[in-house]
Short mmCIF file of C-alpha atoms and ligand atoms in Angstrom, two decimals:
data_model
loop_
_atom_site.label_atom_id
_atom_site.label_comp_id
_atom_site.label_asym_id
_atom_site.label_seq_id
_atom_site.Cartn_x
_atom_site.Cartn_y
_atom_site.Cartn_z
CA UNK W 1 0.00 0.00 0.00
CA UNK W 2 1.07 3.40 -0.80
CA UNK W 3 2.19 5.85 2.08
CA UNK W 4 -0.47 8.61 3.15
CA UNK W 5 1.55 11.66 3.01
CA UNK W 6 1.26 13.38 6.09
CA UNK W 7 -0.59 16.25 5.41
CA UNK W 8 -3.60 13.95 3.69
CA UNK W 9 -6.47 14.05 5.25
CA UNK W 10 -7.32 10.72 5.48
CA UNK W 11 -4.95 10.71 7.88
CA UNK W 12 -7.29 12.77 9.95
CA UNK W 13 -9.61 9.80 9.91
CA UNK W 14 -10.85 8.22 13.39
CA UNK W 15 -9.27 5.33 14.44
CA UNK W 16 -11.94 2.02 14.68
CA UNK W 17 -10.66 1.15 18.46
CA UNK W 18 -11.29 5.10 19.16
CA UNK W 19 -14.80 4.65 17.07
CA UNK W 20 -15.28 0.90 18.91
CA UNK W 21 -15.02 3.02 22.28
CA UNK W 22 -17.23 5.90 21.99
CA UNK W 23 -19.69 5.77 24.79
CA UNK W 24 -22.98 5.70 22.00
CA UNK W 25 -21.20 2.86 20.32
CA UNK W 26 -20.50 0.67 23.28
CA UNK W 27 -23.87 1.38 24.22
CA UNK W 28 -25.62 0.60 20.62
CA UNK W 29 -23.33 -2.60 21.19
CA UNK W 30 -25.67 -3.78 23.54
CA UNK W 31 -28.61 -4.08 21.20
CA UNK W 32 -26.80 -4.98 17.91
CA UNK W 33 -24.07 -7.68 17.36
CA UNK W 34 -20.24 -6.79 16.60
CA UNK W 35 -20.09 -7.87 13.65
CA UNK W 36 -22.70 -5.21 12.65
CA UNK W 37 -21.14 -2.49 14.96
CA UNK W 38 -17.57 -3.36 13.48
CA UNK W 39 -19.12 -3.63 9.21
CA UNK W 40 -21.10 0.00 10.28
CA UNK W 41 -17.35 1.47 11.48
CA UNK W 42 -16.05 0.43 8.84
CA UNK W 43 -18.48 1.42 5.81
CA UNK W 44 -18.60 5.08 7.16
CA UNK W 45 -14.26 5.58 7.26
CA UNK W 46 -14.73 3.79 3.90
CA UNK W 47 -16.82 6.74 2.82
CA UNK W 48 -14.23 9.54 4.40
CA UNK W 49 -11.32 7.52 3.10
CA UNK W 50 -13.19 7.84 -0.52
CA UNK W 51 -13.77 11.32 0.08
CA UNK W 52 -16.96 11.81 0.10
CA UNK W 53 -17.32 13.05 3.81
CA UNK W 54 -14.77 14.77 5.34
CA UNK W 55 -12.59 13.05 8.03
CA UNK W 56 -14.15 15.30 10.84
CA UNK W 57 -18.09 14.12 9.59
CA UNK W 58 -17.18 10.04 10.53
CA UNK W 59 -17.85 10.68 14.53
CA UNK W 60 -21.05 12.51 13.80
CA UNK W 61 -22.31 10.19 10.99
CA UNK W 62 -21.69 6.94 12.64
CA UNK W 63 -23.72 8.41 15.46
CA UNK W 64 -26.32 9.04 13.65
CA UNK W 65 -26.51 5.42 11.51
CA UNK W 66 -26.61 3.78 14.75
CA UNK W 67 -29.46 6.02 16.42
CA UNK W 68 -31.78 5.98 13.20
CA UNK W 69 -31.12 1.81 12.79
CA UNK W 70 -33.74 -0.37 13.18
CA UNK W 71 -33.23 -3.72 14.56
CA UNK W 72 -34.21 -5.38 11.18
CA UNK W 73 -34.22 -4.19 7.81
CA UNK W 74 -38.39 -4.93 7.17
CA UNK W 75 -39.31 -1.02 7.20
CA UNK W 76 -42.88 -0.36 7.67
CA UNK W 77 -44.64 1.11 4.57
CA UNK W 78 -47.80 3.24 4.75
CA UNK W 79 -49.86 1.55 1.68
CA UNK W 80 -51.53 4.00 -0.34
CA UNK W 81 -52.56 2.23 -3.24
CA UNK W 82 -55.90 1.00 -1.76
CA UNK W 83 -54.48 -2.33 -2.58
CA UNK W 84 -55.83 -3.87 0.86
CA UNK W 85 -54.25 -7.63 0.51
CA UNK W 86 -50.62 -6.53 -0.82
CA UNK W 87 -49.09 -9.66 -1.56
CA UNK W 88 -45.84 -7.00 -1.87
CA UNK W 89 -46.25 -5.19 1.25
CA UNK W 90 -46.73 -8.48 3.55
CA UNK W 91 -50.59 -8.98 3.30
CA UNK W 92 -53.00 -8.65 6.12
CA UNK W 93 -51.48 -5.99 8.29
CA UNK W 94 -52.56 -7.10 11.83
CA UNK W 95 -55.01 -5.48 14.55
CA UNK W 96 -54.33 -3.65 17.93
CA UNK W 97 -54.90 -6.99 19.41
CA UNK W 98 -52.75 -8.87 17.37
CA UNK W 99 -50.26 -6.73 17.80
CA UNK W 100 -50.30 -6.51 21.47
CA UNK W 101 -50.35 -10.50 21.47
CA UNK W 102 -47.28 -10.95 19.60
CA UNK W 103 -45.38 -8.85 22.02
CA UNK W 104 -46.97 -10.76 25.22
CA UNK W 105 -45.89 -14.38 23.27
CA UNK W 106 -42.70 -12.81 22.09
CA UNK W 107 -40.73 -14.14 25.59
CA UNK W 108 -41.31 -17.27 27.27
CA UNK W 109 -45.59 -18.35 26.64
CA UNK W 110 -47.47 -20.78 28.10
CA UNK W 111 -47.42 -22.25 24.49
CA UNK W 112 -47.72 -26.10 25.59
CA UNK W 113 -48.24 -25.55 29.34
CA UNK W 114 -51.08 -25.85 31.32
CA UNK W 115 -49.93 -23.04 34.11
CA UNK W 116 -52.64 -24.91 36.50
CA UNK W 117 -51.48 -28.32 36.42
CA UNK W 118 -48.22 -27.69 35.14
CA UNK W 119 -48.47 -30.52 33.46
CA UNK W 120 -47.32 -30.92 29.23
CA UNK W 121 -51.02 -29.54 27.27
CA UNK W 122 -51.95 -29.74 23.31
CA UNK W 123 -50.15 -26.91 21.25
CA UNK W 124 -52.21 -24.17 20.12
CA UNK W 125 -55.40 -24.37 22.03
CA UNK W 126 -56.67 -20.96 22.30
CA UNK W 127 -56.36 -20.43 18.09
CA UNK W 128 -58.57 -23.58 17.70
CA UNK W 129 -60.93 -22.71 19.81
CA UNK W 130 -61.47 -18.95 18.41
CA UNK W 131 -61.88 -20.79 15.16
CA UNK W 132 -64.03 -23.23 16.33
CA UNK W 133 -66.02 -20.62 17.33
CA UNK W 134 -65.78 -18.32 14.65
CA UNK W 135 -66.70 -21.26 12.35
CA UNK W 136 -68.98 -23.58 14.06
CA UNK W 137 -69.43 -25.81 11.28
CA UNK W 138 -66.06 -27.29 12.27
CA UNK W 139 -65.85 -30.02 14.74
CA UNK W 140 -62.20 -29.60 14.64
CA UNK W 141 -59.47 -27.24 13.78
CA UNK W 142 -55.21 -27.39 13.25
CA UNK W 143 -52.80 -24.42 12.45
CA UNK W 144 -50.01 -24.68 10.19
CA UNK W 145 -47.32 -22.55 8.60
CA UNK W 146 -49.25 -20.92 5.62
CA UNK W 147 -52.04 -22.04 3.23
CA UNK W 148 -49.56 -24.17 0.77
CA UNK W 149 -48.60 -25.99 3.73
CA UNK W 150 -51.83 -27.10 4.74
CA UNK W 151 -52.71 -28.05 1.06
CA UNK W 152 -49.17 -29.89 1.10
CA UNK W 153 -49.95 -32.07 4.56
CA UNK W 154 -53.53 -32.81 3.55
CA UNK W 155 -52.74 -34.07 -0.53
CA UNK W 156 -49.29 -35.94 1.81
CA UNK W 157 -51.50 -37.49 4.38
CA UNK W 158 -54.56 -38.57 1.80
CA UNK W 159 -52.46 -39.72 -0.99
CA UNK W 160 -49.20 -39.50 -1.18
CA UNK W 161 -46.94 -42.72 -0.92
CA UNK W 162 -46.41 -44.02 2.62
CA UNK W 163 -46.18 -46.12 5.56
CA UNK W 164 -49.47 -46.83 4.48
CA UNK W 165 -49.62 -47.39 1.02
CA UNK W 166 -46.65 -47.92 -1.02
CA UNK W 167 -47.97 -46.17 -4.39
CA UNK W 168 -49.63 -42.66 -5.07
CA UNK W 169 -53.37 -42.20 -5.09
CA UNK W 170 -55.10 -39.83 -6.72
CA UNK W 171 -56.22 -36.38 -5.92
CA UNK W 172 -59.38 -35.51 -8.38
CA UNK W 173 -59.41 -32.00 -9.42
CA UNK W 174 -61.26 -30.16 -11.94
CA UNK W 175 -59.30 -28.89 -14.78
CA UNK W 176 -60.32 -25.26 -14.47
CA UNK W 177 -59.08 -25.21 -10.77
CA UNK W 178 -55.58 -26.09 -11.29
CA UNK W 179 -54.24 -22.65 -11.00
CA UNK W 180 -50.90 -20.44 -10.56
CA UNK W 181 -51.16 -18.12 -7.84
CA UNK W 182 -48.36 -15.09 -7.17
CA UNK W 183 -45.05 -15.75 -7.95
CA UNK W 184 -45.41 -18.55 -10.70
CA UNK W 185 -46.48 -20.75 -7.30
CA UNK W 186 -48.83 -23.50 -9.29
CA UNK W 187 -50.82 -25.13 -7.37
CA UNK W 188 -50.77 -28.87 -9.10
CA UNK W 189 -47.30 -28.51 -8.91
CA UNK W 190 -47.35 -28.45 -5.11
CA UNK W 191 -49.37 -31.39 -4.83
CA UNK W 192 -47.63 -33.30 -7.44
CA UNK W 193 -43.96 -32.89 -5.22
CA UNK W 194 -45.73 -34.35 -2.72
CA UNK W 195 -46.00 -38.26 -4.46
CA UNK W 196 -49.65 -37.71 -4.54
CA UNK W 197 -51.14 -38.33 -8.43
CA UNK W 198 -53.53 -35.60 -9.94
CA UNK W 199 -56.45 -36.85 -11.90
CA UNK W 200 -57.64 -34.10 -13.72
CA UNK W 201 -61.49 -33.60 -14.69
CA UNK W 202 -63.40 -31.87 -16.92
CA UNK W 203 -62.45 -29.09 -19.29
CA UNK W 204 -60.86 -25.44 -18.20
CA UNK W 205 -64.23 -23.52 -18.59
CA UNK W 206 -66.74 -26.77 -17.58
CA UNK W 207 -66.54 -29.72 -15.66
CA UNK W 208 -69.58 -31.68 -14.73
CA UNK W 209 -70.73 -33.79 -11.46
CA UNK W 210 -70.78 -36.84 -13.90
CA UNK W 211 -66.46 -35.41 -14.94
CA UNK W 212 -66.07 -36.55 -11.12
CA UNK W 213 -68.39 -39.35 -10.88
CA UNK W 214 -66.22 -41.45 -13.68
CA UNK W 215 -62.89 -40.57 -12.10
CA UNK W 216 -63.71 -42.09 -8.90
CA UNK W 217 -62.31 -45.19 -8.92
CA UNK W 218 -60.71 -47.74 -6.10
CA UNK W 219 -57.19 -45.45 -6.48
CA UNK W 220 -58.88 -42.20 -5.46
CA UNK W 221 -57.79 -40.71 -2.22
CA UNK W 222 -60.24 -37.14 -2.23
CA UNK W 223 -61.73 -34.72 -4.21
CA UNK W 224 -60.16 -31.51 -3.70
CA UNK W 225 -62.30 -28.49 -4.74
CA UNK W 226 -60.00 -25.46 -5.44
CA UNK W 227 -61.59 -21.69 -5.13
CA UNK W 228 -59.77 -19.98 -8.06
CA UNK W 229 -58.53 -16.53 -6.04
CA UNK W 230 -57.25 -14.44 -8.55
CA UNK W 231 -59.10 -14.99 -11.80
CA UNK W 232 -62.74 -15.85 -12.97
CA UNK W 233 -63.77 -18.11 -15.41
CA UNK W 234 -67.15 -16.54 -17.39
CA UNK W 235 -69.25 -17.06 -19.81
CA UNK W 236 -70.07 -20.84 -20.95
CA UNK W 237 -68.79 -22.38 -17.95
CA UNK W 238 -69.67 -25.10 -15.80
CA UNK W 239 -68.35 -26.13 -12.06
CA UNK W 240 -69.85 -28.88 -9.67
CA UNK W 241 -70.62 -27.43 -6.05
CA UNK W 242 -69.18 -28.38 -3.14
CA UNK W 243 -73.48 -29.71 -1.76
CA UNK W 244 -73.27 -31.92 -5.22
CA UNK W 245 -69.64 -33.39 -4.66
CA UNK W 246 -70.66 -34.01 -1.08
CA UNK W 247 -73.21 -36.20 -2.13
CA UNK W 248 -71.04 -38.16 -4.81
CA UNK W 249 -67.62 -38.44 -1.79
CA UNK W 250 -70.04 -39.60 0.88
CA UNK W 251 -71.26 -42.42 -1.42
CA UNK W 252 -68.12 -43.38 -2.68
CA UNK W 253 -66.33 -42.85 0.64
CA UNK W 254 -63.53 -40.42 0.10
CA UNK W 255 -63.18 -37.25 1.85
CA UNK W 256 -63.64 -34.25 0.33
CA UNK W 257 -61.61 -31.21 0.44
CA UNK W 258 -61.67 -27.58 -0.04
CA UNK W 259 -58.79 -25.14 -0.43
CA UNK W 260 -60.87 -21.67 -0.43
CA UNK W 261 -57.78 -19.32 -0.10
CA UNK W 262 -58.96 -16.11 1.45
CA UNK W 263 -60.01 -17.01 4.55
CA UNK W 264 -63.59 -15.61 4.70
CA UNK W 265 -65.02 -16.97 7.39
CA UNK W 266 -69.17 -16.19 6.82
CA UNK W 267 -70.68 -14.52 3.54
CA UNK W 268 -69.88 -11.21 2.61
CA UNK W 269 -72.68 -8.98 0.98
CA UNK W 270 -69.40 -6.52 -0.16
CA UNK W 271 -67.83 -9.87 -2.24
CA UNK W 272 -70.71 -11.63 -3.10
CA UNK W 273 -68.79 -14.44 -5.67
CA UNK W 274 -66.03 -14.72 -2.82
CA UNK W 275 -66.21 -18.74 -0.83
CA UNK W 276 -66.49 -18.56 2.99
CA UNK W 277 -65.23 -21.33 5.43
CA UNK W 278 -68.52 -21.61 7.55
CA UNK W 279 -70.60 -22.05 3.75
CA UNK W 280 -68.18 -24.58 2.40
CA UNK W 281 -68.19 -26.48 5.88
CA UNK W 282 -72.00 -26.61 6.23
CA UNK W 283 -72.43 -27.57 2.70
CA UNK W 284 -70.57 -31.08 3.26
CA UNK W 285 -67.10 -30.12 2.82
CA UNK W 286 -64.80 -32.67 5.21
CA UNK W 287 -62.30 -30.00 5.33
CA UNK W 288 -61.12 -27.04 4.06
CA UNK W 289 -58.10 -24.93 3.61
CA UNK W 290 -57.38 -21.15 3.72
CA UNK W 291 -54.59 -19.01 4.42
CA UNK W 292 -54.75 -16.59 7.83
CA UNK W 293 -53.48 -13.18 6.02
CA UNK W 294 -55.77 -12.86 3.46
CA UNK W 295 -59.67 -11.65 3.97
CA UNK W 296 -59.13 -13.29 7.53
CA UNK W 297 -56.94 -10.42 7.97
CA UNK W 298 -54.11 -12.36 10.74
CA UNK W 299 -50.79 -13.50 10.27
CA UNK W 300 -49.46 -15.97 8.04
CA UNK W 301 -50.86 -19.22 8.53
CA UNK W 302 -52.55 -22.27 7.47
CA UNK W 303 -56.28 -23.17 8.26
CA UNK W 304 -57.81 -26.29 8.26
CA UNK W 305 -61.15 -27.14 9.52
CA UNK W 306 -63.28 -29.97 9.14
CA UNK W 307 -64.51 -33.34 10.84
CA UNK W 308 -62.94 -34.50 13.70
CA UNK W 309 -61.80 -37.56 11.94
CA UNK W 310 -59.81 -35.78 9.14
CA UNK W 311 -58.22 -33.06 11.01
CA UNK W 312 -56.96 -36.24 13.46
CA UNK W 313 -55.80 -37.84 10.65
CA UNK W 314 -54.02 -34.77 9.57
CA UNK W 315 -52.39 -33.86 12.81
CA UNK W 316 -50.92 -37.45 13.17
CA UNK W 317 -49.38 -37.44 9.95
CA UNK W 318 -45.40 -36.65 10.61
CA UNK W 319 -45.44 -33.72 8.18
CA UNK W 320 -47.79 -31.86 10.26
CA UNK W 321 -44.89 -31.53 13.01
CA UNK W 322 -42.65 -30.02 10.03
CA UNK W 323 -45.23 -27.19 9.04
CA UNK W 324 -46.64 -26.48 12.69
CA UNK W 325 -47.42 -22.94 13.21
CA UNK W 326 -44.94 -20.64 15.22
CA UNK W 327 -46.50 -19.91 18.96
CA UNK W 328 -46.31 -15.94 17.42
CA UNK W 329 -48.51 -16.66 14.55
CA UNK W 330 -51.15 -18.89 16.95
CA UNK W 331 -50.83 -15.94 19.38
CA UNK W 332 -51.92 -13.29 16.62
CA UNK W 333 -54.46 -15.45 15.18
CA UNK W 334 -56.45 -15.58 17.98
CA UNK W 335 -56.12 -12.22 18.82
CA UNK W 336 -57.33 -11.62 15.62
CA UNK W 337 -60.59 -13.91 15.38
CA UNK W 338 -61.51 -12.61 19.21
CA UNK W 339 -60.42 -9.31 18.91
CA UNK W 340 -62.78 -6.47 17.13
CA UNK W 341 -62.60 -6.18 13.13
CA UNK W 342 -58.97 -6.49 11.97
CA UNK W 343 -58.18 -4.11 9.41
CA UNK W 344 -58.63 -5.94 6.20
CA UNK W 345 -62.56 -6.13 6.87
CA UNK W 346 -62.49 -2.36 7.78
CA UNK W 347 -60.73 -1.37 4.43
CA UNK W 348 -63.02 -4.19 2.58
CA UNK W 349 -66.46 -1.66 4.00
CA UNK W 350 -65.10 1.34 3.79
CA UNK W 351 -67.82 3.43 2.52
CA UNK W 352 -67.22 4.97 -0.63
CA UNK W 353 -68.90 8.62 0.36
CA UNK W 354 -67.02 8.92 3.31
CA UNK W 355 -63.80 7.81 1.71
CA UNK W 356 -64.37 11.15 -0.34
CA UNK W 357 -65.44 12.94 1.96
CA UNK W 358 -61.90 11.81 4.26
CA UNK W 359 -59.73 12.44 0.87
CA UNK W 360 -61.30 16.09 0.40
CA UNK W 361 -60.40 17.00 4.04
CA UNK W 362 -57.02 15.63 3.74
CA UNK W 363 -56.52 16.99 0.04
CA UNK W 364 -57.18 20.20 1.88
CA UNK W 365 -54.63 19.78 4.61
CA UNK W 366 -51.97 19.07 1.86
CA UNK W 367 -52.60 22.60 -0.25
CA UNK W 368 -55.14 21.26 -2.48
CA UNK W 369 -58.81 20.95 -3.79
CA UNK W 370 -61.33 19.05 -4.39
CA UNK W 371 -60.60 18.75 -8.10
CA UNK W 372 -57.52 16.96 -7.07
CA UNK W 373 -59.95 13.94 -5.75
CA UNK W 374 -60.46 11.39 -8.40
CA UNK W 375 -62.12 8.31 -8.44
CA UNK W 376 -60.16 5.70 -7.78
CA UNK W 377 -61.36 1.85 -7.54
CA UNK W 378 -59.12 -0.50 -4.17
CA UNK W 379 -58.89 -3.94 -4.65
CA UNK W 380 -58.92 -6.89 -2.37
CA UNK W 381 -55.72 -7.68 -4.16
CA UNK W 382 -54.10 -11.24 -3.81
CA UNK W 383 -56.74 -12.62 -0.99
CA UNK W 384 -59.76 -13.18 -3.33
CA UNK W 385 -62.28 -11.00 -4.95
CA UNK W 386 -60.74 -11.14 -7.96
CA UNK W 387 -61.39 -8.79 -10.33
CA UNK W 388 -64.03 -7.27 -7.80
CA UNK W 389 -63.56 -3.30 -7.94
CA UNK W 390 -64.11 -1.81 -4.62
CA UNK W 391 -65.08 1.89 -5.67
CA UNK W 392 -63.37 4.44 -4.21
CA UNK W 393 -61.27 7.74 -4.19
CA UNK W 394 -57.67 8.87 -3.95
CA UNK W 395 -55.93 12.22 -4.38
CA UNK W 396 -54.23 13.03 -7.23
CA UNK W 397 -50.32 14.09 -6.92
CA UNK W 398 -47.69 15.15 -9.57
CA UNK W 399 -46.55 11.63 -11.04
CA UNK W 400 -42.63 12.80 -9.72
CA UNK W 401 -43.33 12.42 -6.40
CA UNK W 402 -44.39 8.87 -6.68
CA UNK W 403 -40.40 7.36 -6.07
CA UNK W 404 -39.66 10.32 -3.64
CA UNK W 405 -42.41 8.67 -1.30
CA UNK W 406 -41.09 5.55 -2.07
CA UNK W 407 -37.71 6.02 0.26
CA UNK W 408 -38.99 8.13 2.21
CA UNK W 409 -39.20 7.57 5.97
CA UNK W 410 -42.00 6.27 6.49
CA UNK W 411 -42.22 4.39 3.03
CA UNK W 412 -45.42 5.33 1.00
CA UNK W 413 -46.13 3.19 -1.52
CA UNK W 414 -49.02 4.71 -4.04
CA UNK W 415 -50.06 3.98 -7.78
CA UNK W 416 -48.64 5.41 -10.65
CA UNK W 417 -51.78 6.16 -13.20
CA UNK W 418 -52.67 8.76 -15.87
CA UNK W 419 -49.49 10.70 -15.15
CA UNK W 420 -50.49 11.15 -11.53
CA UNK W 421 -49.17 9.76 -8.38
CA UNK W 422 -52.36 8.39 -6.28
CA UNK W 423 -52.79 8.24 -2.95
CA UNK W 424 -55.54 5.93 -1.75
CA UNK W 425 -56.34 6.61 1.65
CA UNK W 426 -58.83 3.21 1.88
CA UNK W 427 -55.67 1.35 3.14
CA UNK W 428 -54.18 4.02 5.55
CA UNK W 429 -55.54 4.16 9.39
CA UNK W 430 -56.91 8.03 10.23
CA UNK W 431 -54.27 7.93 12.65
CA UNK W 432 -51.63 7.83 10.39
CA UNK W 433 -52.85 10.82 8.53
CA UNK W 434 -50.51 13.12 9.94
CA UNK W 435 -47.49 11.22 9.06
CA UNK W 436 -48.83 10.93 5.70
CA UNK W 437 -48.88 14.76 4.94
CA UNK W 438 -45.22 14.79 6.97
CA UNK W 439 -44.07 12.28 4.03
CA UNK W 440 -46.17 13.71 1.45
CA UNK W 441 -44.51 17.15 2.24
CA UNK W 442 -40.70 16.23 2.81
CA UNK W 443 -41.56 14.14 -0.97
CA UNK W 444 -42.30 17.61 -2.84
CA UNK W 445 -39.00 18.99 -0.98
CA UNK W 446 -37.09 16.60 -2.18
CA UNK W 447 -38.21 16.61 -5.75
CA UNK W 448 -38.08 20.87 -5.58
CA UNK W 449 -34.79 20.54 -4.49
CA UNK W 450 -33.79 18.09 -7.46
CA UNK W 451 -35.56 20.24 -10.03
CA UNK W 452 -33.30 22.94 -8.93
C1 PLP Q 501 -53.27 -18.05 -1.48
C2 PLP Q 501 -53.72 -19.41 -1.83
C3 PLP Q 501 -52.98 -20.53 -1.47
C4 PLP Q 501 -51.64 -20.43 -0.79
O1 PLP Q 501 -51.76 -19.93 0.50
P1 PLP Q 501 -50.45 -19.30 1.23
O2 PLP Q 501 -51.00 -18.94 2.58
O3 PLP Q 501 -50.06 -18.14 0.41
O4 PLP Q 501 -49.43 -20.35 1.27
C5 PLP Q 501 -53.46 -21.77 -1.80
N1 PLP Q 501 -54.64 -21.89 -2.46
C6 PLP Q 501 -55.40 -20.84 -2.83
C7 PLP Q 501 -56.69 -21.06 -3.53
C8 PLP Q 501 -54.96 -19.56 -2.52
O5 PLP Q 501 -55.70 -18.50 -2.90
#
């Protein structure tokens, strides 16, 4: 290496054991590892010896990097683009209640302890029971890691090759249901890595009772009725319902199944085509399968609910140990199905007038008026209701100021349409109004100052 003549600056440049011993370091030690500490030191004399602070700017800016870093590098975004189930922006986001559980199950939790006996108890009790009685039409209920898990443990335990049976059986489902959700995640793809054999029926736009009826054969392990979330099949279509394939699986013997996706537990006037749990269960389904962040509006997680003697069977199975819910998730769904409406069912109803009415008064607050309102349709986005326009309203910004809220602190995230930037307050609590405007405000600085 090249000497540093002694009048270059660099040379002015902190030492890392003086850095290392600054009282704020030593005490931002405590809450982040030294690996971190020591890569943090590092990258900011990196940036004097590169010249682009000067020496005399590393104590100050190391300071501040440690006091403005967060323990992980998820940053909460405010979603404006009325988008309410934002596969992107982690789905449901969770209630008061679910919030505050998470924290109380965050140390040690009386997860699979019975603090009266003290005696070993069954994991996950108080989530079954507030689905049990959120969904009556359950006898029984297990939690596991997310909705492709469940699907994966219930095709495994019904017909994939096993201690049981030493060749696949098959899992009947109807050619228009075998779909790719987010991601290029297919569906028949996860059941076929699981050893199970997929006997497709019917056509893509109709398949008949009589499709199934044929197929079922002394190989068949279930029927497995798939609610297709993201896209609709119309005009000369067919589909057999979930009463009518009850009827054929009870004669025949073989359990059928379910995998509804959003996780609407009870009709819902606002998403009239959408499945719900409680419907599906009543109308002879033996179980079903949804995921817990999408119109449920919890965590991540895996629901299925059904007869006693499936979900037993289920639970048994040695797979179901492998995609068992965390005791964070089973804390947050219950909190959720107890607690008072989660947020994804108050975005879902948000009233269309008022939402107007709410983007006026806040147009105003940010300099503007009511021409800047526009109509402006949410979505339920990648929970269900596909296709289903939720109408709505969102103030219109100058397109520029779209990526300026983007890394801004908080995040906003909005939608880029027509030239404008939109902000779609459907997704954003009333409470977080006023750091809205802060963002919204510190975006047009920043792009002022660029344009000049
Ligand atoms: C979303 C979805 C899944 C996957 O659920 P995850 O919780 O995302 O794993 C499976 N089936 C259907 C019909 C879905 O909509």
């Amino acid at each position: 290496m090249p000497a540093v003549p002694a009048d270059d600056p660099r040379r002015r440049i902190p030492r890392t054991d003086h850095l290392l011993g600054l009282p704020e370091v030593q005490a931002a030690a405590g809450s982040m590892s030294r690996g971190v500490v020591a890569s943090l030191v590092r990258a900011v004399q990196d940036r004097a010896r590169q010249g682009q602070i000067p020496p005399e700017q590393v104590e100050p800016e190391l300071l501040a990097t440690l006091a403005a870093r967060a323990p992980a590098s998820l940053r909460p975004v405010l979603n404006a683009t009325g988008v309410i189930v934002h596969t992107n922006l982690g789905r449901a986001p969770l209630s008061e209640a679910a919030r505050r559980a998470l924290l109380d199950a965050a140390g040690y939790a009386d997860v699979e302890f019975d603090l009266a006996t003290g005696a070993r108890s069954r994991r996950g009790v108080g989530a079954r029971a507030a689905l049990l009685a959120a969904c009556p039409g359950a006898q029984d209920a297990l939690v596991v890691n997310n909705g492709a898990a469940a699907l994966v443990l219930a095709t495994t335990a019904l017909a994939a090759p096993g201690p049981t049976s030493d060749r696949p059986r098959e899992v009947i489902v109807a050619r228009g249901e075998l779909i790719e959700i987010g991601a290029g995640f297919r569906l028949p793809d996860l059941i076929a890595s699981t050893g199970a054999r997929l006997r497709e029926v019917g056509t893509t736009n109709r398949t008949h009772l009589a499709d199934y009826a044929e197929a079922i054969g002394p190989n068949t392990a279930c029927v497995l009725k798939i609610h297709a979330s993201n896209y609709r099949i119309t005009g000369f279509t067919a589909e057999a319902s979930i009463a009518e394939l009850h009827g054929l699986c009870a004669d025949a013997g073989i359990p059928l199944l379910a995998d509804l996706g959003s996780g609407l537990l009870r009709p819902d006037p606002t998403l009239p085509d959408e499945p719900d749990l409680e419907t599906a269960l009543r109308a002879g389904a033996d179980a079903v399968i949804a995921s817990g962040d999408k119109l449920l509006g919890g965590p991540q997680a895996g629901l299925l609910l059904g007869t006693t003697e499936l979900i037993a069977r289920l639970s048994r199975h040695p797979l179901a140990r492998a995609v068992r819910a965390d005791k964070l998730a089973l804390a947050a769904l219950e909190a959720t199905l107890s607690g008072a409406d989660a947020p994804v069912a108050r975005f879902l109803h948000t009233d269309a007038p008022a939402l107007r009415a709410r983007t006026e008064a806040f147009a105003a607050r940010a300099g503007l008026g009511a021409d800047a309102v526009v109509a402006h349709d949410g979505r339920v986005g990648g929970g269900g209701g596909a296709e289903v326009p939720l109408p709505g309203w969102a103030l219109a910004l100058p397109e520029q100021l779209a990526g300026a809220l983007r890394i801004g602190s908080p995040a906003v995230v909005a939608t880029v349409r027509d030239g404008a930037c939109l902000i779609d307050l459907r997704c954003i609590e009333e409470s977080d109004e006023d750091t809205l405007l802060g963002a919204i405000e510190a975006a047009r600085d920043a792009v002022s100052r660029d344009a000049s």
